[in-house]
Tab-separated table of C-alpha atoms and ligand atoms in Angstrom:
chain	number	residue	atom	x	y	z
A	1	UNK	CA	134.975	68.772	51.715
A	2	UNK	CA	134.084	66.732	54.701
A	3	UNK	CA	133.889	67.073	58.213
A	4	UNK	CA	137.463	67.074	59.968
A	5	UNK	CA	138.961	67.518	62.878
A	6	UNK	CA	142.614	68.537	62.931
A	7	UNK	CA	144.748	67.335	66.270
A	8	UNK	CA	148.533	67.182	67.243
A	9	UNK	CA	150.344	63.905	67.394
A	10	UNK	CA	153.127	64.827	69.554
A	11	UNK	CA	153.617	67.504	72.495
A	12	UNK	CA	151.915	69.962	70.050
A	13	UNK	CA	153.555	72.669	68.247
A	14	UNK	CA	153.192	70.202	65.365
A	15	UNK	CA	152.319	72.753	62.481
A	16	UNK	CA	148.938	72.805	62.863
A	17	UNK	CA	147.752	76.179	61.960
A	18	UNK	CA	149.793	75.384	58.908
A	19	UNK	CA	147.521	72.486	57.893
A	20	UNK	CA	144.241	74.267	59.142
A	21	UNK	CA	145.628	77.368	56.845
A	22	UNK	CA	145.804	74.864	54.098
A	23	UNK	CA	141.935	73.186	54.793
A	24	UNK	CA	140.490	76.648	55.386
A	25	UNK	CA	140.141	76.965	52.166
A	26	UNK	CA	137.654	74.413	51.491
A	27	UNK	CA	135.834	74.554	54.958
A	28	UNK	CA	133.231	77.193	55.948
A	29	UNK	CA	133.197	77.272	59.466
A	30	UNK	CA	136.609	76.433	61.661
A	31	UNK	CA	135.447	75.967	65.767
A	32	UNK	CA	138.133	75.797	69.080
A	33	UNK	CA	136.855	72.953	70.938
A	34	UNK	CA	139.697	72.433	73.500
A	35	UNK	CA	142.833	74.465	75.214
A	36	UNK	CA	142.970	78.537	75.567
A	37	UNK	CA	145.181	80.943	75.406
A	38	UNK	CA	147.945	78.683	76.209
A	39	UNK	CA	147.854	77.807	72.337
A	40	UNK	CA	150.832	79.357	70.032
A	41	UNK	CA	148.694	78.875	66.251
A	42	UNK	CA	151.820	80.457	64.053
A	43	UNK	CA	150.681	81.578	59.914
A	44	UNK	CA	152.909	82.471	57.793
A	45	UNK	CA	150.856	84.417	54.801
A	46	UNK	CA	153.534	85.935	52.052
A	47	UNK	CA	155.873	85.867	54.503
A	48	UNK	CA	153.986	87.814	57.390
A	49	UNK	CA	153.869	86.045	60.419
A	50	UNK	CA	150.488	85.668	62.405
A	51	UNK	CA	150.379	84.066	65.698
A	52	UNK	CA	146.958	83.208	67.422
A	53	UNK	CA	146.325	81.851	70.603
A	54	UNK	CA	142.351	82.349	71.555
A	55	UNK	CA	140.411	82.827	68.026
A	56	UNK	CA	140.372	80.330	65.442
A	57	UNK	CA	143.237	80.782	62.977
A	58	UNK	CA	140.434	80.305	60.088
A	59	UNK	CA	139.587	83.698	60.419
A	60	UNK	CA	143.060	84.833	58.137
A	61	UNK	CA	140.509	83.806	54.995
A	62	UNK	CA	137.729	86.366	54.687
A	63	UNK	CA	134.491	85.229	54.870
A	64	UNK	CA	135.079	82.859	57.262
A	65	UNK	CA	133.112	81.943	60.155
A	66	UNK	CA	135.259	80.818	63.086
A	67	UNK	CA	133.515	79.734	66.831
A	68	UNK	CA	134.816	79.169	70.203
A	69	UNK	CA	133.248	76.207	71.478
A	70	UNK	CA	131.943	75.483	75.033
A	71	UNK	CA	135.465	73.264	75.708
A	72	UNK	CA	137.619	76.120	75.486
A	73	UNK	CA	138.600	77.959	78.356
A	74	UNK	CA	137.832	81.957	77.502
A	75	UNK	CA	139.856	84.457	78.137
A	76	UNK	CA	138.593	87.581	77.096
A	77	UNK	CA	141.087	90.196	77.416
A	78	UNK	CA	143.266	88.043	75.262
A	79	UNK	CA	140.179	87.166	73.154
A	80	UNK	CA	139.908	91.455	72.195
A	81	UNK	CA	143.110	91.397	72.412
A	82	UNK	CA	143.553	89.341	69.124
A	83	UNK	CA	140.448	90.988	67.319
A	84	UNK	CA	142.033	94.338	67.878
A	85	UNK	CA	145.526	92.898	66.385
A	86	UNK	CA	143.279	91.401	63.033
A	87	UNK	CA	141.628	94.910	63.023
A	88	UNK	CA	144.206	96.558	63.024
A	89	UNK	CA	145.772	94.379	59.913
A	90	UNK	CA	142.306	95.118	58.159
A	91	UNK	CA	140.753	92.144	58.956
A	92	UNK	CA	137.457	92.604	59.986
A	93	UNK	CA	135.728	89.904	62.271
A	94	UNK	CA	132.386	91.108	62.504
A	95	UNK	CA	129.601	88.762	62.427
A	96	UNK	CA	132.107	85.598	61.443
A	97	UNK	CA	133.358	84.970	64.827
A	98	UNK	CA	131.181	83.948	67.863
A	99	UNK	CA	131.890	82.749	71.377
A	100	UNK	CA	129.720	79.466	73.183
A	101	UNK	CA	127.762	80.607	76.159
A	102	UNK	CA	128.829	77.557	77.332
A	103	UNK	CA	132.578	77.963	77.693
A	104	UNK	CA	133.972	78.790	80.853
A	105	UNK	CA	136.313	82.033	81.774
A	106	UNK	CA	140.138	82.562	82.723
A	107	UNK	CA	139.586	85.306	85.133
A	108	UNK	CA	142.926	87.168	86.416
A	109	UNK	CA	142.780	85.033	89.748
A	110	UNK	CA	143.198	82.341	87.434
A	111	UNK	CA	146.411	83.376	86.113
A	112	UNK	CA	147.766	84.345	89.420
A	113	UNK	CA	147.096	81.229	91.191
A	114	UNK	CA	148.455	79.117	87.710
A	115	UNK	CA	152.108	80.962	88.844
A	116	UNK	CA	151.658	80.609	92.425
A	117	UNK	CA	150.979	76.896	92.303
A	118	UNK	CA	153.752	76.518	89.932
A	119	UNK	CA	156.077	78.562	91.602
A	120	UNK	CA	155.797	76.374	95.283
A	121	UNK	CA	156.247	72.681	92.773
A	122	UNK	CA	159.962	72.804	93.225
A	123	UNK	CA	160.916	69.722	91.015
A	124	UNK	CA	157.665	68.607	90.283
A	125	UNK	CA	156.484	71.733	88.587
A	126	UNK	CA	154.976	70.917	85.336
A	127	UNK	CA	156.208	74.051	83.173
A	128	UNK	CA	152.564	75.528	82.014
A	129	UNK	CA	152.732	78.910	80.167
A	130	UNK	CA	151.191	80.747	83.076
A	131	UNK	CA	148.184	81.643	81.430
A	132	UNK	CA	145.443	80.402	83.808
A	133	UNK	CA	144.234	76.924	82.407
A	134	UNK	CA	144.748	74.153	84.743
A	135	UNK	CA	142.783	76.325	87.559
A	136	UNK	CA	140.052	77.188	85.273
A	137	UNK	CA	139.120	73.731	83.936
A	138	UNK	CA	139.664	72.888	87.915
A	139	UNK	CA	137.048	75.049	88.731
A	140	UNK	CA	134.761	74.687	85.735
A	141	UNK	CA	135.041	70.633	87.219
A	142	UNK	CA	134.413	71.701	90.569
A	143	UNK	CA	131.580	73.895	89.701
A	144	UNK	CA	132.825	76.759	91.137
A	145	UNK	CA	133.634	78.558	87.522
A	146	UNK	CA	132.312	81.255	85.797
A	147	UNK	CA	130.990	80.878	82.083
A	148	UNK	CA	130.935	83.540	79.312
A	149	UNK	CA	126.844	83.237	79.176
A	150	UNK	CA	127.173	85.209	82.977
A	151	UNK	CA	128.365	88.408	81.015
A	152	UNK	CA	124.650	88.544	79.473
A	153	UNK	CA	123.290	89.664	83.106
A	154	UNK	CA	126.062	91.638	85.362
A	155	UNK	CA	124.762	91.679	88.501
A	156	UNK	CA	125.064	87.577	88.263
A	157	UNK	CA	128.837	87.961	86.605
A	158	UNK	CA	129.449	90.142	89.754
A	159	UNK	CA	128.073	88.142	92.271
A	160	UNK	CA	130.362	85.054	91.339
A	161	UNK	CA	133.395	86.735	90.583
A	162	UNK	CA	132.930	88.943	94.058
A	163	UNK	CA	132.435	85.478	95.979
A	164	UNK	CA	135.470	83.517	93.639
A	165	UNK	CA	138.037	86.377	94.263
A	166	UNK	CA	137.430	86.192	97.828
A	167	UNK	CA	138.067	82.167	97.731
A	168	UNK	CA	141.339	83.064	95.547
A	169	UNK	CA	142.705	85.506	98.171
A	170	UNK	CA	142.398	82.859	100.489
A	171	UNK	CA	144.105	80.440	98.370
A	172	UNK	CA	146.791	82.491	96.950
A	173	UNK	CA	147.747	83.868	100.182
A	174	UNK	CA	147.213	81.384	103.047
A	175	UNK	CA	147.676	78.300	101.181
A	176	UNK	CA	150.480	79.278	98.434
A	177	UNK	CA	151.832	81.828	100.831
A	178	UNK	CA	151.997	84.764	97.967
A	179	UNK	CA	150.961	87.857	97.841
A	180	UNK	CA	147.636	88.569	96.477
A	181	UNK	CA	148.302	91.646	94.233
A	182	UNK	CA	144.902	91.858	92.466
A	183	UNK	CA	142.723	94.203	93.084
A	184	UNK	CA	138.917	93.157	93.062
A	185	UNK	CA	137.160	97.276	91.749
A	186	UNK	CA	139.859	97.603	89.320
A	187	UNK	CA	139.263	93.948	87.770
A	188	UNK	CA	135.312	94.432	87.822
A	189	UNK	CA	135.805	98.307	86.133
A	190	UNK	CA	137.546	96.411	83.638
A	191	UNK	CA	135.245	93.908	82.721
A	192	UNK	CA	132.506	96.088	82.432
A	193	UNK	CA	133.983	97.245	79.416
A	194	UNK	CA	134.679	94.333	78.113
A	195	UNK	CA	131.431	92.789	79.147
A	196	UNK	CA	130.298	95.510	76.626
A	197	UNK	CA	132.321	94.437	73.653
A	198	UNK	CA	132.074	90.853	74.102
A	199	UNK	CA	128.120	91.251	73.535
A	200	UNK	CA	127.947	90.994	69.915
A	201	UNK	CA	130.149	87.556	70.787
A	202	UNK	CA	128.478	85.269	72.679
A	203	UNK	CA	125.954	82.600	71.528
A	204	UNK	CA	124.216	79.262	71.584
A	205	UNK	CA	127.243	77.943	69.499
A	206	UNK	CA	125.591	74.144	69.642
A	207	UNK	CA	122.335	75.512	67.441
A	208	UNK	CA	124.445	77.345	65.615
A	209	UNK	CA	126.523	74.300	64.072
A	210	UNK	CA	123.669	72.117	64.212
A	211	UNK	CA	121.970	74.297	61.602
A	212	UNK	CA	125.462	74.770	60.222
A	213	UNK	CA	125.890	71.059	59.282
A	214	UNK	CA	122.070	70.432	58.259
A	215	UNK	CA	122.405	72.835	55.740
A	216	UNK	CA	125.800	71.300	54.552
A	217	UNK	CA	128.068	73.833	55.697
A	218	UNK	CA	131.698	72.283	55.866
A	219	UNK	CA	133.100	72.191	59.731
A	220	UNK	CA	136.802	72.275	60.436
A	221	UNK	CA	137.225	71.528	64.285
A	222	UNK	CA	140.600	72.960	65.266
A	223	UNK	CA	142.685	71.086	68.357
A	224	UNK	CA	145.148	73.000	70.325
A	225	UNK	CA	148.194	71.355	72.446
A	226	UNK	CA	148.955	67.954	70.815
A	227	UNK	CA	147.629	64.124	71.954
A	228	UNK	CA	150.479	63.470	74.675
A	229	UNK	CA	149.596	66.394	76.258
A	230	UNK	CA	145.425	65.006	76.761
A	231	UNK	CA	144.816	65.046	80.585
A	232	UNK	CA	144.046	61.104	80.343
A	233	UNK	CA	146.122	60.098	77.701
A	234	UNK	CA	149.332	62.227	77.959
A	235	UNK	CA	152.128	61.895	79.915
A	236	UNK	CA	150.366	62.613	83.176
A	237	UNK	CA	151.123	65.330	85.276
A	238	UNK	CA	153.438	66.889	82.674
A	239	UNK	CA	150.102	67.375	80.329
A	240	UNK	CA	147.924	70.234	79.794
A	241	UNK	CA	144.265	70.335	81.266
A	242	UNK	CA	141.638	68.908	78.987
A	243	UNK	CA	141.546	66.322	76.335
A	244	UNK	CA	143.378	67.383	73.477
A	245	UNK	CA	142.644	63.663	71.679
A	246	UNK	CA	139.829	64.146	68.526
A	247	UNK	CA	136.990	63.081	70.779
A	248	UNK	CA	136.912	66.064	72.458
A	249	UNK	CA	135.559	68.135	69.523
A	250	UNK	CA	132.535	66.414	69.619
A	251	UNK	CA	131.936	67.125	74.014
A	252	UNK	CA	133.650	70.506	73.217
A	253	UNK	CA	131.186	72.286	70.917
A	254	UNK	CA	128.343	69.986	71.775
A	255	UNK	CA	128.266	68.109	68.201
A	256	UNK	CA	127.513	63.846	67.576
A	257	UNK	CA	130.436	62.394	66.974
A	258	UNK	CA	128.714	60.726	63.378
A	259	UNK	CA	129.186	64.677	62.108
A	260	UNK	CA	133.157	64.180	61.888
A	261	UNK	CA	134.558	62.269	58.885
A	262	UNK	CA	138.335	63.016	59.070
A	263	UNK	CA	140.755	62.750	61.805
A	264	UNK	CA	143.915	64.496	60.190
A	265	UNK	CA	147.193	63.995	62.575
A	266	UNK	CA	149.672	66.590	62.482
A	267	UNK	CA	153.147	65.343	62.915
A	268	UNK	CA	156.569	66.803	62.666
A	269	UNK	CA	159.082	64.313	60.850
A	270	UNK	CA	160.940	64.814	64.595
A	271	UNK	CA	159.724	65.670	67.630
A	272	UNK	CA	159.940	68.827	70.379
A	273	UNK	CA	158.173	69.595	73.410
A	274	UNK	CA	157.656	72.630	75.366
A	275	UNK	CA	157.567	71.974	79.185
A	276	UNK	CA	158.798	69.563	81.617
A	277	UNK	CA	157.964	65.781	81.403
A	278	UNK	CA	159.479	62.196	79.991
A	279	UNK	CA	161.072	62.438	76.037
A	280	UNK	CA	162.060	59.602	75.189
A	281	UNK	CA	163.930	60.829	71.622
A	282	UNK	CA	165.369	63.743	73.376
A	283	UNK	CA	168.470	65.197	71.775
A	284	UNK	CA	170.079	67.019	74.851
A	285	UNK	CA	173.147	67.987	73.071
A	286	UNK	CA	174.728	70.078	69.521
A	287	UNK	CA	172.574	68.102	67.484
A	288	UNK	CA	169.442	69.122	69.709
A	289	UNK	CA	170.586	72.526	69.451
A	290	UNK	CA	170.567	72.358	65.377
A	291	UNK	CA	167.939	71.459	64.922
A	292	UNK	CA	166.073	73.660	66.926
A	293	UNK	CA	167.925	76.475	65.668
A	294	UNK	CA	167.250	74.896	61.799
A	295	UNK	CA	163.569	74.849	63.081
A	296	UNK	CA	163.248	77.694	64.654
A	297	UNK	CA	161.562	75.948	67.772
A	298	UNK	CA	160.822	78.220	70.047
A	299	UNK	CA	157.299	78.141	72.620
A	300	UNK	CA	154.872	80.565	70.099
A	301	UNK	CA	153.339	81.971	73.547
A	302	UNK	CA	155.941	81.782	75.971
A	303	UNK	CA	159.247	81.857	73.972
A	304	UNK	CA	160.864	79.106	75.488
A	305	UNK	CA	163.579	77.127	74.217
A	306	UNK	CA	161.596	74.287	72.830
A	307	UNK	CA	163.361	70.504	73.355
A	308	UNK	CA	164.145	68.521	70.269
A	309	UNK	CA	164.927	65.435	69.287
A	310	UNK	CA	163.842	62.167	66.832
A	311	UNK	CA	160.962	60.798	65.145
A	312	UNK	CA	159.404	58.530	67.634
A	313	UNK	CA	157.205	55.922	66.092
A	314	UNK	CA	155.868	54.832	69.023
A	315	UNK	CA	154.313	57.471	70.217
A	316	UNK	CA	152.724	58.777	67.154
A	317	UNK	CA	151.380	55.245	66.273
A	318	UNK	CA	149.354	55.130	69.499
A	319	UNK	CA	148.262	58.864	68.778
A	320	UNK	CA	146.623	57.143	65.439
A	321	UNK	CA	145.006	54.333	67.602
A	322	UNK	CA	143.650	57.392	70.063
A	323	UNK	CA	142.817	59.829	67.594
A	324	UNK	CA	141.215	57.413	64.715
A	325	UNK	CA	143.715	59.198	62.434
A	326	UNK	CA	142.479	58.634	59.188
A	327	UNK	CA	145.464	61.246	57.348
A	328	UNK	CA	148.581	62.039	58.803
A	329	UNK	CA	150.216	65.443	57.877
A	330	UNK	CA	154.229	65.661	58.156
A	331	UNK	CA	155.157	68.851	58.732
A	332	UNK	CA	159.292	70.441	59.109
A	333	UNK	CA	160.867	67.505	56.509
A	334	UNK	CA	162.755	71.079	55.372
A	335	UNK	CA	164.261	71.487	58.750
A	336	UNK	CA	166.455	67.874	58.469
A	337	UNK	CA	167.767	68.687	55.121
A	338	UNK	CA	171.382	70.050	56.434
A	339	UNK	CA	171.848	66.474	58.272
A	340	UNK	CA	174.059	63.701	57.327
A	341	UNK	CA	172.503	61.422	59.149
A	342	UNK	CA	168.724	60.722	60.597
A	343	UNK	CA	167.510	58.483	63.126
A	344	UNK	CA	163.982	57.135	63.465
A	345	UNK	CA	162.629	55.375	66.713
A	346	UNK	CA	161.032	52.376	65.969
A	347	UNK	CA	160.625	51.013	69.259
A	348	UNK	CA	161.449	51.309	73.156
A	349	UNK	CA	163.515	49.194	75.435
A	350	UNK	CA	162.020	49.303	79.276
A	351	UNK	CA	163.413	47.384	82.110
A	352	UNK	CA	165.574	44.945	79.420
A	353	UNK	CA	162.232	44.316	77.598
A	354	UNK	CA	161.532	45.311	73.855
A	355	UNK	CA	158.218	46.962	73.560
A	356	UNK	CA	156.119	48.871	70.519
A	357	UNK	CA	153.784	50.015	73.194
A	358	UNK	CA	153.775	53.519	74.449
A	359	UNK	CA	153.588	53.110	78.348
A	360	UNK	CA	150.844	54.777	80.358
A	361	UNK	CA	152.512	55.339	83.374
A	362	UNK	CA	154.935	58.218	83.221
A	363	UNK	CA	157.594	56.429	85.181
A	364	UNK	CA	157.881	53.820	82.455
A	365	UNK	CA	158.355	56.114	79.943
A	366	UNK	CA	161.233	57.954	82.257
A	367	UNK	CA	162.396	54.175	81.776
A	368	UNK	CA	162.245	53.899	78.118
A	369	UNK	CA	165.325	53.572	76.002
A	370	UNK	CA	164.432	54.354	72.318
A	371	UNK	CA	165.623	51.693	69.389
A	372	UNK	CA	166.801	53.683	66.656
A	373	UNK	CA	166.810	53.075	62.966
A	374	UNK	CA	169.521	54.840	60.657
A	375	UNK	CA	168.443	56.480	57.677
A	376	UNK	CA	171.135	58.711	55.450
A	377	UNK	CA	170.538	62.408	54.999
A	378	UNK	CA	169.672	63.902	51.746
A	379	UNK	CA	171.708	67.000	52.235
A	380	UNK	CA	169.775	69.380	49.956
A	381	UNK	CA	167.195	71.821	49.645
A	382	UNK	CA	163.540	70.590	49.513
A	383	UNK	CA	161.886	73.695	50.078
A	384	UNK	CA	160.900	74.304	46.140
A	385	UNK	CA	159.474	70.607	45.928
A	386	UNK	CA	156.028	70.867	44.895
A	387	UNK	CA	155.514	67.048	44.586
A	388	UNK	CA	156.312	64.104	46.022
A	389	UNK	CA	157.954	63.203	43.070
A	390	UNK	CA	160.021	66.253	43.414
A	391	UNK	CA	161.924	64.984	46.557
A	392	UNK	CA	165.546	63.824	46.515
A	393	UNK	CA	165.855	59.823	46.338
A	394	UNK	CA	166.991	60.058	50.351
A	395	UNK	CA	164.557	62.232	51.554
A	396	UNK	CA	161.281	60.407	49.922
A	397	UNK	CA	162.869	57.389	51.626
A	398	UNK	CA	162.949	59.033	55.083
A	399	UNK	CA	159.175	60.122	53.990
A	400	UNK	CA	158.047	56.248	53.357
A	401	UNK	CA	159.806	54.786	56.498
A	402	UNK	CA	158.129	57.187	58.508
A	403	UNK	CA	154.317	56.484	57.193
A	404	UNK	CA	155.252	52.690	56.756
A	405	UNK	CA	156.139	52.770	60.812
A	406	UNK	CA	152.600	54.800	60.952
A	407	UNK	CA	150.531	51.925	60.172
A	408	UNK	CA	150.431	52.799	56.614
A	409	UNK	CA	147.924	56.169	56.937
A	410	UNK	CA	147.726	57.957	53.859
A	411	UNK	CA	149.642	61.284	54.209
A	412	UNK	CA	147.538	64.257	53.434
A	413	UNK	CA	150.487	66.638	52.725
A	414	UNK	CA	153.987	67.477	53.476
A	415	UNK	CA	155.338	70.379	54.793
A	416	UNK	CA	158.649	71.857	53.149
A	417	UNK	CA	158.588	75.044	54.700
A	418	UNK	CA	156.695	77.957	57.058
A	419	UNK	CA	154.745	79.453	53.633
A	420	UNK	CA	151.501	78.273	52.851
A	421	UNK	CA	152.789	77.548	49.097
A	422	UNK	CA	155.368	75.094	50.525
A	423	UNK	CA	153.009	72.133	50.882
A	424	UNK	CA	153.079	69.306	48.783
A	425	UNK	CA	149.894	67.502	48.681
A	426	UNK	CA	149.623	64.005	48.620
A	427	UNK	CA	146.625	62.248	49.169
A	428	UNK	CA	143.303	64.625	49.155
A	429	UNK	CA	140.130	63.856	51.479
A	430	UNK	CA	137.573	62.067	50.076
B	1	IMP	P1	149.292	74.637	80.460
B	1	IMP	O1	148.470	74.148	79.323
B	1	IMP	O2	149.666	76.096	80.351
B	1	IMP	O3	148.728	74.288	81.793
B	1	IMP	O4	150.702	73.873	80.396
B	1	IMP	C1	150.826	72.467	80.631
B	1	IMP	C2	151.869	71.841	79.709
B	1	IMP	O5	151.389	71.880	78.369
B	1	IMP	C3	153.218	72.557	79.675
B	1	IMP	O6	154.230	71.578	79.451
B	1	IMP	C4	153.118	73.462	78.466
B	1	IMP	O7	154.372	73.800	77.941
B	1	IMP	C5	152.326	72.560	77.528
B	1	IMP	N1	151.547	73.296	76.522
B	1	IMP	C6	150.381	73.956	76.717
B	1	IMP	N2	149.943	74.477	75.563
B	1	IMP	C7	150.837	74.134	74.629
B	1	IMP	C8	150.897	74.333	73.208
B	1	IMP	O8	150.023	74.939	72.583
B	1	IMP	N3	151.979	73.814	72.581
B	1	IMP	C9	152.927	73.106	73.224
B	1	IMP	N4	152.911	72.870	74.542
B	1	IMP	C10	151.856	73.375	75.232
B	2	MG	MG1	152.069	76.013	69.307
């Protein structure tokens, strides 16, 4: 199989672990290259439910080797965290799953000053899950973070984190105004233990894959968050804090970007987003409320209610122009099936003008009225379709719009349901 890289097309929460589930399979090692713990990665295996948020979902298949590249921001205690849950489901991660030197750590401070910023936005806050990541990719930018690679020598991870916590109490407390409840001997007691089990861990991830690829070893790079939600290309400030977009694998584990053949875009056949920020599709009302209770969309970290609404063609046509999509997967068709009528976005209206452009600026796309296209429901179960083929007449009509409005990219599979057998494949890699 070749070289992909597997991104969101929306706000994430597209059904991506789903599809990396599926490619696992074929690939030999599957690498983080953006995002943390703020990721929600939900597989459904025989109907057990795993959700991951730090370590590769690739490491469900045994024998895999799974890597958290130098783009991710680390958090450790959730990192053990989630090898103690895999352990304790007998799944053993031992020399398959290593951490870059390279990437740079969500320290408690981190955490606390993501909810204290947050918490003084008012209107303007952008609804993160708490968990740390705009402040460390602020400080890995402003050179002020603290990288896994400064476990390998303590007296160096003490040093920064002594003078870092001291900057944070000033922060949280003069600047925020909130109380400061970490305490400094408690945090560092901690980490020495887990400066211990991390060890075995951390690596030069970039030799690693380099070797990895020479010797024709197949390399699944695994996106987190979803392409609207890239820190220059999302909706801007209601994004998360790196690039999310497929370029990023290549800065984010330190590989050319001539190693990566496939750009497979994850789409749901409607749209949800987790958060505050512009929706153009939104369905704030009953409908809204079916369909996330027919999709069961709720945040995978923070349990928020997530918000729903149509297929937007705009938006995930310029996610093909930004990612170089060259599959797209659609993912949830199962969750329309009880509707007797679906609407597609073809197009926006802004300011009285028609557009098929997806604005940059935020405040345009506050503007945007969506242009809908009517397509009739197919009011049956699809969840036993194994092939295209198998789809009602109405439903493999909804299917066609959709990729037709998507610049014609060949679908890779559908998605009829959570299970990893209900996935109708369509058109293979090559
Ligand atoms: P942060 O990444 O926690 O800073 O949150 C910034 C924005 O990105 C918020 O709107 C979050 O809800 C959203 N977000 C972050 N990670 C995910 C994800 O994995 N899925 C969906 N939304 C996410
Ligand atoms: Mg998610």
């Amino acid at each position: 199989m070749p070289n992909s890289v597997i991104v969101g097309a929306q706000w994430g929460d597209e059904g991506k672990a789903k599809v990396i589930d599926y490619l696992t399979e074929h690939s030999d090692i599957i690498i983080r290259f953006q995002g943390g713990a703020n990721a929600g990665h939900t597989v459904i295996v025989d109907g057990k439910k795993f959700v991951f948020h730090l370590v590769p979902s690739g490491l469900m298949y045994p024998g895999k080797v799974c890597i958290v590249g130098n783009g991710v921001v680390f958090d450790p205690e959730q990192f053990l965290h989630e090898v103690d849950e895999l352990d304790e489901h007998g799944i053993s991660v031992k020399d398959r799953l290593f951490v870059s030197d390279l990437a740079h750590m969500v320290l408690p401070y981190h955490k606390a000053q993501d909810n204290a910023s947050e918490s003084t936005m008012g209107k303007g806050k952008i609804g993160t899950t708490g968990r740390g990541i705009g402040p460390a990719y602020a400080d890995k930018v402003s050179r002020t973070g603290i990288r896994v690679g400064d476990l390998l020598n303590w007296d160096t991870f003490t040093a920064k984190f002594r003078q870092m916590f001291a900057q944070k109490r000033q922060l949280i407390e003069k600047i925020y105004n909130t109380e400061f409840v970490l305490n400094e001997s408690d945090i560092l007691d901690n980490y020495k233990k887990i400066r211990e089990r991390m060890l075995p861990y951390i690596i030069d991830t970039t030799y690693y894959l380099f070797d990895s690829a020479r010797n024709k070893k197949q390399l699944l790079f695994e996106g987190a968050q979803g392409t609207f939600l890239d820190i220059d290309h999302g909706t801007y400030p209601f994004v998360t804090s790196s690039n999310t977009i497929s370029g990023s694998a290549s800065t984010g584990c330190g590989i050319g970007p001539t190693l990566i053949d496939h750009v497979i875009g994850i789409t749901k056949t409607y749209t949800t987003r987790v958060g505050n920020g512009p929706f153009p599709t939104e369905l704030d009302n009953a409908l809204g409320e079916k369909i996330r209770k027919d999709g069961g969309e709720f945040g995978a970290t923070t349990g928020r209610p997530r918000r729903c609404g149509w297929f937007d063609s705009v938006m995930v046509r310029k996610a093909i122009q930004l990612n170089g999509m060259t599959r797209l997967a659609l993912t949830k068709l199962d969750v329309l099936s009880d509707l007797d009528e679906i609407q597609i976005c073809t197009h926006y209206e802004i300011n009285g003008k028609k557009t098929d452009q997806y604005p940059s600026s935020c405040l345009d796309l506050e503007k945007a009225i969506p242009v809908y296209e009517s397509i009739d429901g197919w009011k049956c179960d699809i969840t036993r379709c194994t092939k295209i083929s198998d789809l009602p007449s109405k439903a493999l009509a909804y299917y066609n719009r959709l990729l037709k409005l998507c610049y014609d990219v060949p679908a890779l599979i559908v998605s009829v349901g959570p299970d990893r057998n209900q996935t109708i494949e369509v058109t293979p890699l090559d």
